[in-house]
Every structure is written in structure tokens, then in C-alpha cells.
Short mmCIF file of C-alpha atoms and ligand atoms in Angstrom, two decimals:
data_model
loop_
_atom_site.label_atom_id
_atom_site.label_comp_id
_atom_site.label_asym_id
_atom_site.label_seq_id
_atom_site.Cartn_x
_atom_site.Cartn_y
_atom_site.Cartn_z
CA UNK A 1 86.30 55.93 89.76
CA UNK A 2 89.07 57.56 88.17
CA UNK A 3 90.04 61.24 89.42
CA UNK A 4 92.09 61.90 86.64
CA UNK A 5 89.03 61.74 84.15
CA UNK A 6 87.78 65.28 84.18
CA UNK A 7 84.32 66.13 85.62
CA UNK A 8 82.97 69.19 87.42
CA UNK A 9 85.12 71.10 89.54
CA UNK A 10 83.67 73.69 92.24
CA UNK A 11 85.66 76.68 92.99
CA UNK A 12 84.51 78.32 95.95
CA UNK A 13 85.40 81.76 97.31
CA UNK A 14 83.75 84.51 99.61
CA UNK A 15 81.33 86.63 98.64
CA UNK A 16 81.84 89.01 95.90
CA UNK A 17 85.28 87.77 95.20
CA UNK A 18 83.81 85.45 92.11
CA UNK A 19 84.65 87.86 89.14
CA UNK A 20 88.13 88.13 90.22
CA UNK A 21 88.36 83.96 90.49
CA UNK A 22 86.98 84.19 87.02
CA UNK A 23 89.71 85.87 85.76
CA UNK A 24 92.41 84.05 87.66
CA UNK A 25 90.33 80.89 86.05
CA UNK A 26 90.28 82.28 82.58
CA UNK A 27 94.10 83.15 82.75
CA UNK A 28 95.53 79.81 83.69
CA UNK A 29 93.10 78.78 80.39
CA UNK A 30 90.00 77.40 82.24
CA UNK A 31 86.90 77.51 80.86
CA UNK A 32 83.76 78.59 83.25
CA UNK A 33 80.88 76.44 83.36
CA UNK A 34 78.42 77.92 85.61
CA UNK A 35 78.77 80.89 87.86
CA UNK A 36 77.41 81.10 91.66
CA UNK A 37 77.11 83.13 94.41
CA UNK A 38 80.32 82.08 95.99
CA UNK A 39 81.45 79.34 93.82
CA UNK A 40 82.45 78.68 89.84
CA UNK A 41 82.18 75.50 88.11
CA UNK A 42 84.82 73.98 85.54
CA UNK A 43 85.41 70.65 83.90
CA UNK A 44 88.94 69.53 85.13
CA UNK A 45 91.14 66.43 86.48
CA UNK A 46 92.41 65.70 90.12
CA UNK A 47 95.56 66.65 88.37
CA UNK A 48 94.17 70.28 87.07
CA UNK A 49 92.94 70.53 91.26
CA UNK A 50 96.48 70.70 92.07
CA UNK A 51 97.55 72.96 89.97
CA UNK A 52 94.52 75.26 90.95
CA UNK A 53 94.94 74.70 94.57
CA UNK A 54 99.11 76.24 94.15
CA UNK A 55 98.16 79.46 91.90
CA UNK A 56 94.35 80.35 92.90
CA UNK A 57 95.31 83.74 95.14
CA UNK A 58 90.90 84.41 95.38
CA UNK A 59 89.75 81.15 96.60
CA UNK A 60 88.59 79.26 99.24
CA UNK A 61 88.50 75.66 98.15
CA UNK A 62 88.70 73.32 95.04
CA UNK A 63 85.96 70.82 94.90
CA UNK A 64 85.91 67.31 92.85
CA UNK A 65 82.52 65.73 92.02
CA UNK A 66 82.04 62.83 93.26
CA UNK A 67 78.81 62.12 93.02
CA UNK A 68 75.24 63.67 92.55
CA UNK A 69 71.77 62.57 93.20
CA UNK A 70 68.12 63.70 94.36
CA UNK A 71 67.98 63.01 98.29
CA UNK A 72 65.00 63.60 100.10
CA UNK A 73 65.69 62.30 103.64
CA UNK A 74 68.87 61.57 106.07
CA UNK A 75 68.38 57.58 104.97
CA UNK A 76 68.91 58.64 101.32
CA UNK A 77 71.81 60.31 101.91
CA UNK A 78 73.47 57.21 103.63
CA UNK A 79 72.31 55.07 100.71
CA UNK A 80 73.73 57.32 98.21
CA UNK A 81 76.84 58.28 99.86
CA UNK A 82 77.51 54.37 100.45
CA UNK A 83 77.53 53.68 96.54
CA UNK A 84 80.70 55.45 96.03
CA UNK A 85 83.96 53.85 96.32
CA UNK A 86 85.47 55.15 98.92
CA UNK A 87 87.89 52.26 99.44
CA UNK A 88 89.37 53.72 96.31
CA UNK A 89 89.98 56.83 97.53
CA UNK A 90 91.11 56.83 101.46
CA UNK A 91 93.27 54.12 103.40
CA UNK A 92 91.43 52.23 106.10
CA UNK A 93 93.71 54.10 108.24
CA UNK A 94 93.36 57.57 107.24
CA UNK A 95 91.39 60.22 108.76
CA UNK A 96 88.08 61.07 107.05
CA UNK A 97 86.42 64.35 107.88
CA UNK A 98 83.05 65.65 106.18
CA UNK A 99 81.73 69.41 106.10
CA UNK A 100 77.81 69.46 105.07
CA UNK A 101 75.83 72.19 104.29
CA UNK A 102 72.86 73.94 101.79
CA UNK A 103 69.28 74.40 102.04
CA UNK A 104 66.93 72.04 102.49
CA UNK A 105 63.93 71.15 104.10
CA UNK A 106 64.33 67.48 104.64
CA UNK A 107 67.22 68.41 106.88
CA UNK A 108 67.53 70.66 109.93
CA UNK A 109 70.78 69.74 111.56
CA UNK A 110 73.86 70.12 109.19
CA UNK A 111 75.79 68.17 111.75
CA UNK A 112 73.22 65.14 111.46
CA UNK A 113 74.11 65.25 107.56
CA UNK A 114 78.11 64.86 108.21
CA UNK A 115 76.95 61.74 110.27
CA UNK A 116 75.29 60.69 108.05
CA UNK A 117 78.37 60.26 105.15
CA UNK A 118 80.78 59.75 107.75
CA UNK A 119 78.58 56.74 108.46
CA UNK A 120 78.29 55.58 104.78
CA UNK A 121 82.04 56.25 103.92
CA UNK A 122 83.83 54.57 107.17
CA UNK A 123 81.16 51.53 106.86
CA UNK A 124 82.12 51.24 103.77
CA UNK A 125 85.68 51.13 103.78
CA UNK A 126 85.19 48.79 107.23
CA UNK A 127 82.82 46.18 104.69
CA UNK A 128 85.73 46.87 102.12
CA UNK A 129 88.69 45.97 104.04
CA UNK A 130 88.07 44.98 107.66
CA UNK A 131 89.19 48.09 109.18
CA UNK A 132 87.24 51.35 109.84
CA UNK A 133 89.26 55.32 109.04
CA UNK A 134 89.16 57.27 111.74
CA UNK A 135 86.90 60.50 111.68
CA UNK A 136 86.43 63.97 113.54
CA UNK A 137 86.35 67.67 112.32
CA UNK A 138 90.12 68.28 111.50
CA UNK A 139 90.28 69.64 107.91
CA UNK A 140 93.46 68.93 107.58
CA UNK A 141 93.51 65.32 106.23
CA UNK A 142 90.99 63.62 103.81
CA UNK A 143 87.61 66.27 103.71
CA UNK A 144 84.49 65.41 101.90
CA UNK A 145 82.07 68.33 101.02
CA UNK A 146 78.36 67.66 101.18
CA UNK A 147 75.62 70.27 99.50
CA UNK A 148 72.40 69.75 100.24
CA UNK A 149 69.84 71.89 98.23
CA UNK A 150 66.12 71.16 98.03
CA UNK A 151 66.15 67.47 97.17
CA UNK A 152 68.97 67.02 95.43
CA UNK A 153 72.59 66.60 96.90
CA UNK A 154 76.05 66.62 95.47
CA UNK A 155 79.06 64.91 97.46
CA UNK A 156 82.86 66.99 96.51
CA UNK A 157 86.09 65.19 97.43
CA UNK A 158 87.66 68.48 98.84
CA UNK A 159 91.01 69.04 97.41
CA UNK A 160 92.20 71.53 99.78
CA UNK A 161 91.64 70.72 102.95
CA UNK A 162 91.84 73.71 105.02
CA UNK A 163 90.58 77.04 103.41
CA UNK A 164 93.37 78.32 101.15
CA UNK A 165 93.07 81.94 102.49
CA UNK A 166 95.09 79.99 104.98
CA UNK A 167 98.09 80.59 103.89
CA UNK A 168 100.19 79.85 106.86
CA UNK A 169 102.16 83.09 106.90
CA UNK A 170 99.92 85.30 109.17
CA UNK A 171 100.88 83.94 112.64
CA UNK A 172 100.90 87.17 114.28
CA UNK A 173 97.66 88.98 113.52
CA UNK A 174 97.43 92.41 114.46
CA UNK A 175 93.89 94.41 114.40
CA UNK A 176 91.33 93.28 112.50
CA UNK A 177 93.11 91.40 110.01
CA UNK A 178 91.36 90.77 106.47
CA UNK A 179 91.55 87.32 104.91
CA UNK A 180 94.31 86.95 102.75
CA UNK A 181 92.16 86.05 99.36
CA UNK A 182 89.96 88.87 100.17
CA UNK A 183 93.44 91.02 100.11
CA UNK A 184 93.96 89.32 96.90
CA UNK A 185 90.77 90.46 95.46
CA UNK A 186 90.92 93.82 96.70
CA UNK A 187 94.69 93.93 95.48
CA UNK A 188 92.96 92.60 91.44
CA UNK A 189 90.46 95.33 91.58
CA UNK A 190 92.58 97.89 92.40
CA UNK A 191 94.68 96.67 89.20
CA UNK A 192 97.65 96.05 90.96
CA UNK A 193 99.37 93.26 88.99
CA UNK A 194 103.10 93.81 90.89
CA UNK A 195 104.44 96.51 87.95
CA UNK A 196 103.71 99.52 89.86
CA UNK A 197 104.65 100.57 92.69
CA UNK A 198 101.80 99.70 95.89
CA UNK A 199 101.97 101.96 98.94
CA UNK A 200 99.91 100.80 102.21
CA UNK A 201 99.85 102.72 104.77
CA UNK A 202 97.62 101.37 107.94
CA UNK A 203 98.84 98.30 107.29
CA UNK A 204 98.16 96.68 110.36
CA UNK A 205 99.25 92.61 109.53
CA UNK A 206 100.75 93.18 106.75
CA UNK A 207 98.32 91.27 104.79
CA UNK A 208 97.56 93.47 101.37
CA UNK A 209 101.44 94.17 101.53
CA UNK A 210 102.72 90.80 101.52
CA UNK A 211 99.72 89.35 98.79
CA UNK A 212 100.99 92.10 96.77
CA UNK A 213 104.43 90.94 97.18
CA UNK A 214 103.33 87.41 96.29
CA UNK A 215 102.17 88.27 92.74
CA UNK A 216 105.09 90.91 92.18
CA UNK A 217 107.53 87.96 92.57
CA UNK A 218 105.05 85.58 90.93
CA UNK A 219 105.32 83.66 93.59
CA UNK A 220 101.76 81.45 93.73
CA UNK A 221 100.42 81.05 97.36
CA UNK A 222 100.61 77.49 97.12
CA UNK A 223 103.99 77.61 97.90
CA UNK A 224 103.87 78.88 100.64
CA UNK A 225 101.37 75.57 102.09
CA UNK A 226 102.81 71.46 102.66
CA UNK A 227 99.35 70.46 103.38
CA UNK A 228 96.31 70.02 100.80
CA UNK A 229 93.85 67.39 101.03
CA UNK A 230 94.51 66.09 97.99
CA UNK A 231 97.43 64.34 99.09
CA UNK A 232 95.40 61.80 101.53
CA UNK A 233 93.92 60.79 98.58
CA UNK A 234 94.75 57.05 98.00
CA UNK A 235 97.66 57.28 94.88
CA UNK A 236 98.27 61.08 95.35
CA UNK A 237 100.84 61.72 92.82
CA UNK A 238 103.82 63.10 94.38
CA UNK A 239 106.15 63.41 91.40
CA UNK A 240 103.46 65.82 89.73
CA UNK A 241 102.64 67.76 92.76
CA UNK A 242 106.81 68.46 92.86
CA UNK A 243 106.63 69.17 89.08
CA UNK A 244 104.00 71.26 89.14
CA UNK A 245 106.00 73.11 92.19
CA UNK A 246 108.96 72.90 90.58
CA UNK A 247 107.44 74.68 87.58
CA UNK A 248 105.64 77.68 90.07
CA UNK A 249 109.64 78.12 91.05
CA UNK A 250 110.97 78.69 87.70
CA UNK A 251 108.06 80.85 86.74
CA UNK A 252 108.61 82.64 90.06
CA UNK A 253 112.37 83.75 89.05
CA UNK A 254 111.73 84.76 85.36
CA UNK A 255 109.00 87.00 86.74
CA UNK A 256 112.32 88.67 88.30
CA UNK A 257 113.62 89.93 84.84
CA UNK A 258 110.72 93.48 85.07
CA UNK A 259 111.73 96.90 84.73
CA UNK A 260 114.15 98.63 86.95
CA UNK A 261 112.31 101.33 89.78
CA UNK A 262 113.72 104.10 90.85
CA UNK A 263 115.57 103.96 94.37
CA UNK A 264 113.51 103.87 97.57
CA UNK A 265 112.25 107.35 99.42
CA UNK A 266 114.09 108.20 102.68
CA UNK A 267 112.83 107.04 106.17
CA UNK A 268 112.50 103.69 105.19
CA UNK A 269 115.12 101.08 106.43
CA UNK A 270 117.82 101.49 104.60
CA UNK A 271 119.48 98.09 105.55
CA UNK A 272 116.81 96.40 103.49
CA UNK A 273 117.75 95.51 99.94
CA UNK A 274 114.68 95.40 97.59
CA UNK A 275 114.82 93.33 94.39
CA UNK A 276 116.14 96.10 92.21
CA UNK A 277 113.55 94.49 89.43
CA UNK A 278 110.41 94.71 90.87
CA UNK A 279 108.61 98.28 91.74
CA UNK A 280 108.57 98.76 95.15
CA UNK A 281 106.21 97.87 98.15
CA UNK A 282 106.05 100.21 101.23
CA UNK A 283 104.21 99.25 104.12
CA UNK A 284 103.64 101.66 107.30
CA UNK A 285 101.30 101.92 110.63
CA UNK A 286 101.39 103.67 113.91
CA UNK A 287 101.07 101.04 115.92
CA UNK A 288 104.56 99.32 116.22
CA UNK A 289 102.93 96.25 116.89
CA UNK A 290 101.32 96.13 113.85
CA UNK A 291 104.51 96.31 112.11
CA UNK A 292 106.55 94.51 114.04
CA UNK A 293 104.04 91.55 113.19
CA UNK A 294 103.98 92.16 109.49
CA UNK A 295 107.34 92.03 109.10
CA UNK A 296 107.40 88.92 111.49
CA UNK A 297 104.42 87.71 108.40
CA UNK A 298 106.84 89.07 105.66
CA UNK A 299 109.39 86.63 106.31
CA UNK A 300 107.04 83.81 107.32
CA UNK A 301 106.17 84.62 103.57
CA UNK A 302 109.66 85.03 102.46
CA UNK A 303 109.20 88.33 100.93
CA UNK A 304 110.23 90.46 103.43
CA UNK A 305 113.04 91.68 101.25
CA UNK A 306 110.31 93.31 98.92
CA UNK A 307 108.62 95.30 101.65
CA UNK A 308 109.85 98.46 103.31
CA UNK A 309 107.89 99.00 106.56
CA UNK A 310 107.73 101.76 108.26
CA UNK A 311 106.08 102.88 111.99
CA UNK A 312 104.62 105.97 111.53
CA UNK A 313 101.09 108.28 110.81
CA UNK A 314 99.83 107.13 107.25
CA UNK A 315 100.28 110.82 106.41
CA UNK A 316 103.99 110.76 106.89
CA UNK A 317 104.51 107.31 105.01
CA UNK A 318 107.25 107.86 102.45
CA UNK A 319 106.07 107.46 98.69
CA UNK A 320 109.08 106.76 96.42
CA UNK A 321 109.11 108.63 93.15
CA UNK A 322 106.70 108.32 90.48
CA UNK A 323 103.23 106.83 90.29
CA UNK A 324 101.37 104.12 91.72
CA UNK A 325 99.04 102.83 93.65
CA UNK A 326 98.02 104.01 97.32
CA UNK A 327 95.95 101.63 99.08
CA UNK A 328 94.70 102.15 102.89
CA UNK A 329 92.48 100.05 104.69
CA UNK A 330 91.07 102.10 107.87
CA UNK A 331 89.28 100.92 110.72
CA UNK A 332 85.34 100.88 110.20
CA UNK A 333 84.41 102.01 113.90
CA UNK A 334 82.04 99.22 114.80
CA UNK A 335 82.10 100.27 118.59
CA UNK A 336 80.34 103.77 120.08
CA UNK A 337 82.80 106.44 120.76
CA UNK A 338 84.86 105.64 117.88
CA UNK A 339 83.44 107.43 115.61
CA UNK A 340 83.88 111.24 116.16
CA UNK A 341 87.97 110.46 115.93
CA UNK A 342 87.22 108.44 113.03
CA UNK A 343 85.89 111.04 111.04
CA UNK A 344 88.85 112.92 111.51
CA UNK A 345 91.12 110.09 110.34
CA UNK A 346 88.96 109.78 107.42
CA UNK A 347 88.95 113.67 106.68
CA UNK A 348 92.64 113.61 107.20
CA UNK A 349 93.07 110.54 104.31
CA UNK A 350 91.27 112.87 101.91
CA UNK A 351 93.59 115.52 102.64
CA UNK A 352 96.50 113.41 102.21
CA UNK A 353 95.42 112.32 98.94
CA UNK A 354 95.43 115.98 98.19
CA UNK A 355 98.64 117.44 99.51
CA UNK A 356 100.81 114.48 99.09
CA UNK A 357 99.88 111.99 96.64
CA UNK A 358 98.96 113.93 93.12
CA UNK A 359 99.64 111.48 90.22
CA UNK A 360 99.00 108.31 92.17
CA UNK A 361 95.91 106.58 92.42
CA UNK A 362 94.28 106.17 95.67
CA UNK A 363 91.92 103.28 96.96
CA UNK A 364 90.03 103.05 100.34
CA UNK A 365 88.86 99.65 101.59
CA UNK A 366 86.00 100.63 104.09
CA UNK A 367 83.31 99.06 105.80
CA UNK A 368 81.44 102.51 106.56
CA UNK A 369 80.06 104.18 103.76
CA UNK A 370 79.22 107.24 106.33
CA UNK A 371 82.66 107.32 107.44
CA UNK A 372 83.87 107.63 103.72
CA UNK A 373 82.06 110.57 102.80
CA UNK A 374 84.81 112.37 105.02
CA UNK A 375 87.65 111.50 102.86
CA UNK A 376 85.97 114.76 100.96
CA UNK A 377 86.86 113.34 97.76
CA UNK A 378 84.50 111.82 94.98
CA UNK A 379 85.16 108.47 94.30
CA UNK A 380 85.39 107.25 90.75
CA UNK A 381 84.66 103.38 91.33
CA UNK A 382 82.88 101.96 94.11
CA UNK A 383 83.92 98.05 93.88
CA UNK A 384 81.33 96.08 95.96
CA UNK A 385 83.04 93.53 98.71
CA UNK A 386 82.21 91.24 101.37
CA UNK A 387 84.73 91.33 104.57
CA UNK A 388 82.74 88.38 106.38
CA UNK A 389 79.11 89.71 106.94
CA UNK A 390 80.20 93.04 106.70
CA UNK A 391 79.01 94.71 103.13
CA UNK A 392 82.54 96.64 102.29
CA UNK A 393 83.60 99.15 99.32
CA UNK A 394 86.40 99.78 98.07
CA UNK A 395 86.70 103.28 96.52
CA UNK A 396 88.75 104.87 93.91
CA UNK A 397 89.99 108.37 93.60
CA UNK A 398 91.63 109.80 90.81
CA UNK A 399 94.60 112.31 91.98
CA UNK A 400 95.20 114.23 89.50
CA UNK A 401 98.12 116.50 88.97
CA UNK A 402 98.44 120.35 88.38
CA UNK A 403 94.56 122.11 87.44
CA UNK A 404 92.83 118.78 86.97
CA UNK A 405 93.17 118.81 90.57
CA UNK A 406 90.69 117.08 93.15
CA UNK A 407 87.11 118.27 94.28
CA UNK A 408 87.37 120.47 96.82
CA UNK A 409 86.20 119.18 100.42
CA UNK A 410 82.67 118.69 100.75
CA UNK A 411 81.88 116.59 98.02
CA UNK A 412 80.80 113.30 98.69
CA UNK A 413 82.00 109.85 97.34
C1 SAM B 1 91.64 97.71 109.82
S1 SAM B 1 93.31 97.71 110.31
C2 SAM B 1 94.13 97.23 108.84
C3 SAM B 1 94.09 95.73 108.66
C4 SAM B 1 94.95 95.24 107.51
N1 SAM B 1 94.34 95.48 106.22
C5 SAM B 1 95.26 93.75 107.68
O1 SAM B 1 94.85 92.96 106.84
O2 SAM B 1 95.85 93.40 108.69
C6 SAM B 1 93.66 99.42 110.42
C7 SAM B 1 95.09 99.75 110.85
O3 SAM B 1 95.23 101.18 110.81
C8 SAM B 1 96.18 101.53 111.80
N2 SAM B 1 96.00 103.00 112.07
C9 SAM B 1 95.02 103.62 112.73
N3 SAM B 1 95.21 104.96 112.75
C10 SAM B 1 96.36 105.19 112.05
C11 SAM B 1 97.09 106.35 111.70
N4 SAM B 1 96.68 107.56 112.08
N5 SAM B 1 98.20 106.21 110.95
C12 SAM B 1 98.63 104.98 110.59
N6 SAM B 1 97.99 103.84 110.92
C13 SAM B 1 96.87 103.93 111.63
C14 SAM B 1 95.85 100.65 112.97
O4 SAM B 1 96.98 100.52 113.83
C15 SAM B 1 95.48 99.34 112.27
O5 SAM B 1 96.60 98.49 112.21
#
């Protein structure tokens, strides 16, 4: 078995967050073989998984193909899983961990399955060399993937490890936090690509502040992480995982060389120097909390020099001159009683986006369609999204200055 000949490679991410790993594929010059629901397949080396797992800001994990074959019962997947050579791939004293999942009906306990190739892969290894890997459900060593659909099964060496929306910066979270690559996604469709200026109030962790931050600086969230599984592999290359880091640096401080924006809008702390090349960031919430833990996640990050934070009501948040792109992410309301103040938060966003933001472009991540139709504005784009099992939008509106002005209040996104 040799990783470094290319085969399939599955990409997964969260739902609805595929068309924007498409085009993160497509621009570091990947070619898409097959789309899914959560997951996009390429033809690629262990060496290409690398790379993807340091500059992939949309998803979850990058899978190798190990192996593929038509299973119909727990037996056959022992039998099959025992035919690869795992003593090529893991030391007899490394720690093996397997995730299995799918559809199927000749299989009604996922766990079982895991068994099951934990079984053929340490008995293997144990008839190999004499001494059996340890295994248990930490992610954060060797991780096999298995996929079990209808009768046919594919095994994935995982290259990541843990999920890389784990980026490791986000240690304090505040109130319901998003995932990081779902920030990333929401960040893409909004067309933020770190040459405008981003505004964001509500915050709350910091998280669509500090991705945005990431891909102003060019800065590839790999980076920020000094654990992927692809480095329990048996003969992980270590002098091309520090090239290809080495590489993500110097691409990180050309990306510094961009157009000089205008100085930063009073009220924000003045002590902070932003990189006078890259369009600024502001960040604010009411909840002190909230930003005293995003700018504790800013500098886990080490971009808290791009963000200007700022405790206050979104509609007194500072927005620096010129245009851009204001971004808030409001609470949905899931609980009873919330909702009456709610709707005034969202009514109060839509006049907001009236009074003080003509010329910019404004974007609502929401959860609550019903709660949206407060904001008073029509929405131009309404960008489908998944925030776990919750079916999200995220909606555009068009501020226009001078006549073009917005709908009055009362129309309906
Ligand atoms: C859903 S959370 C935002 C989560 C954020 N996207 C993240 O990833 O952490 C909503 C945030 O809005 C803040 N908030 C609520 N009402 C506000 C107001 N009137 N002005 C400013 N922030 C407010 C809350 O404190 C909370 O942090």
C-alpha cells in the first residue's frame, strides 16, 4: 500500500457548506469527482491530504481510501477490514481509534461495526508483529473511518483526526457559539474575501470575526493546529509537513502587501494597532463577556491585532469610513418568552441598516425565518445553511444610498 499513490479522497463538511468546499477545492487546483450531501470526492496523495488538511477553512475531515468492498454482515466486515495492511500503516504501539457509520440494514449498532475493525486491524498488527495497538475513542491519534451503506462498505484512513472546525482557538465560548467552518462558509457567501472592510456586531465568541481575520492575513487554519492524524501514520513525513507550513507562512506575509484603509472610527481601542494593509475588522457585543472571550480567542488565534472590539448595543458599533460588509448573527429565540423582545431586536437591526449603514451591505445569519421578517427589509439573497439540525438563512440586504433607498418597514424578506 502506498499512500503517496493517489486514489479517492473524501472531503467531508456539514450540511450545506459543500459548494463553498468546492470552491476552496477548485482554487487550490483540485479537480471534483463526485459531489455528496456532506462530502466531495477527489483523486489525491497522502501528501495532497496535508496540504488540504492546513488550508481547507469549510471542512470537517480529509478521508484516504483505503479500501472498498460489498459487506453484507458484521463477519464480512472483519474479513475485509483484516486484508489491509495495517502493519504498514500504525506502530504496534500506537493508538488506533475507528468511527463507523452509514445506512444499512445488515447492521443496527454502529458501535458493533467499530468493533468489528478495531478487531481486524489490532489482530492484525498483533499476527504481524507480536504486539497488539492500543484502542479507545480518542480522535486524536491514528482514526479509521468506516461507511457502511446498503451492502457495500468503504474503510478511510482519516487524515485529520479531530474535526478541523476544531481549530483550537475558541477556548472561551460565549453564547451559542457557531462552528468555526460554518463561520467560514457563511463568511464565503457573504463574499468576504479579507479586501473589505467586515463589521460584526453581536459577536458573541468572536468566531466570524476572527475566521475573517484568518483569510484577511491569509493565514490557513492549519496553522493554527500541532495535531492531525496523519502524523501517526507509520513514515509521516515531517520535512514536508514543515515545508508545506513553511510555505502557508510566506504566503501568509505577502498577503500583507493589500491596499491601505482608511483610519479606524472612534470608540474603538485606540491602543490597538491594526495592520495598516489590510481593511479593517470591528467586532462588538453587549455582553462584556462575550467580548472579553473573543478577544481572549483573538489572540489564541494570533490576530487580535486585526480586530477592534468593542462592548456595546450593535446599533452603536462604530463603522469606519467607506463600504463594506455588515454581518450580525442574532439569537434565534429557541426558548418561550424570548420572543416578543426578539422581535424588537430584529425590528431594531432593520432600522439600523437604514439610519446607519447606507452603502454597506448587510447580512443576517438567522435561524428564525419569522423572526426575520422584522428586520422590515427585503432580502435580496436567501443563502440556505445548516447550524447543526437547525435549517438557518443567511439574508442579504442591499443598502442603498441617497433615493435608491430601502423598502420602507413592512415589507417582508
Ligand atoms: C447567537 S450569539 C452570536 C454567536 C456568534 N456568531 C459566535 O459564533 O459566537 C448572539 C450574540 O448577540 C449578543 N446580543 C444580544 N443582544 C444584543 C444587542 N442588543 N446588542 C449587541 N449584542 C447583542 C449576545 O450577547 C450574543 O453574544
Amino acid at each position: 500500500m502506498d499512500l503517496q499513490q493517489p486514489n479517492t479522497i473524501r472531503v467531508t463538511c456539514g450540511p450545506g457548506l459543500g459548494p463553498y468546499l468546492e470552491q476552496e477545492l477548485a482554487r487550490l487546483g483540485y479537480t471534483v469527482d463526485a459531489t455528496h450531501d456532506t462530502g466531495i470526492e477527489i483523486t489525491a496523495t497522502l501528501g495532497d491530504a496535508m496540504k488540504l488538511n492546513l488550508y481547507l477553512r469549510t471542512a470537517n475531515h480529509v478521508l484516504y481510501l483505503l479500501s472498498e468492498f460489498a459487506c453484507t454482515s458484521p463477519d464480512d466486515l472483519y474479513r475485509h477490514a483484516s486484508f489491509v495492511e495495517w502493519e504498514r500503516l500504525l506502530a504496534p504501539d500506537g493508538y488506533v481509534s475507528v468511527a463507523a457509520g452509514g445506512e444499512s440494514h445488515a447492521i443496527d449498532n454502529w458501535t458493533f461495526a467499530s468493533l468489528k475493525v478495531k478487531d481486524a486491524i489490532v489482530d492484525r498488527i498483533a499476527s504481524v508483529t507480536g504486539r497488539r495497538p492500543d484502542a479507545g475513542s480518542l480522535r486524536d491519534a491514528f482514526v479509521v473511518n468506516c461507511y457502511w451503506v446498503k451492502d457495500y462498505c468503504w474503510l478511510y484512513l482519516n487524515t485529520s483526526g479531530q474535526k478541523l472546525s476544531d481549530r483550537g482557538y475558541r477556548r472561551i465560548p460565549h453564547k451559542a457559539p457557531m462552528r468555526e467552518t460554518l463561520a467560514a462558509g457563511v463568511l464565503m457567501a457573504a463574499g468576504y474575501d479579507g479586501t473589505q472592510p467586515l463589521v460584526n456586531p453581536m459577536c458573541g465568541s468572536g468566531t466570524l470575526a476572527i475566521e475573517a481575520a484568518l483569510i484577511a492575513a491569509g493565514r490557513p487554519p492549519g496553522l493554527l493546529r500541532s495535531n492531525f492524524g496523519f502524523m501517526h501514520v507509520l513514515g509521516f513525513d515531517d520535512d514536508a509537513w514543515q515545508a508545506l507550513r513553511r510555505e502557508a507562512h510566506r504566503q501568509k506575509w505577502q498577503k500583507g502587501v493589500g491596499s491601505l484603509f482608511p483610519g479606524r472610527p472612534e470608540g474603538c481601542f485606540a491602543e490597538k494597532t491594526p495592520d495598516p494593509f489590510l481593511p479593517q475588522i470591528i467586532a462588538t457585543d453587549i455582553d462584556d463577556r462575550a467580548i472579553r472571550a473573543s478577544e481572549q480567542n483573538a489572540r489564541t488565534a494570533g490576530v487580535d491585532h486585526l480586530i477592534q472590539f468593542k462592548q456595546c448595543d450593535f446599533a452603536d458599533t462604530p463603522l469606519p469610513e467607506g463600504k463594506g460588509i455588515i454581518l450580525l448573527n442574532p439569537e434565534y429565540g429557541q426558548r418561550m418568552g424570548e420572543r416578543a423582545e426578539l422581535e424588537k431586536t430584529y425590528a431594531r437591526i432593520g432600522d439600523f441598516f437604514k439610519q446607519k449603514c447606507p452603502g454597506w451591505t448587510g447580512w443576517i445569519f438567522t435561524g428564525n425565518l419569522a423572526l426575520a421578517k422584522k428586520v422590515g427589509l427585503r432580502a435580496s439573497r436567501r443563502i440556505p445553511f445548516f447550524n447543526g439540525p437547525i435549517e438557518c438563512r443567511l439574508l442579504k440586504y442591499e443598502l442603498y444610498e441617497g433615493t435608491r433607498d430601502i423598502p420602507p418597514a413592512g415589507f417582508v424578506p
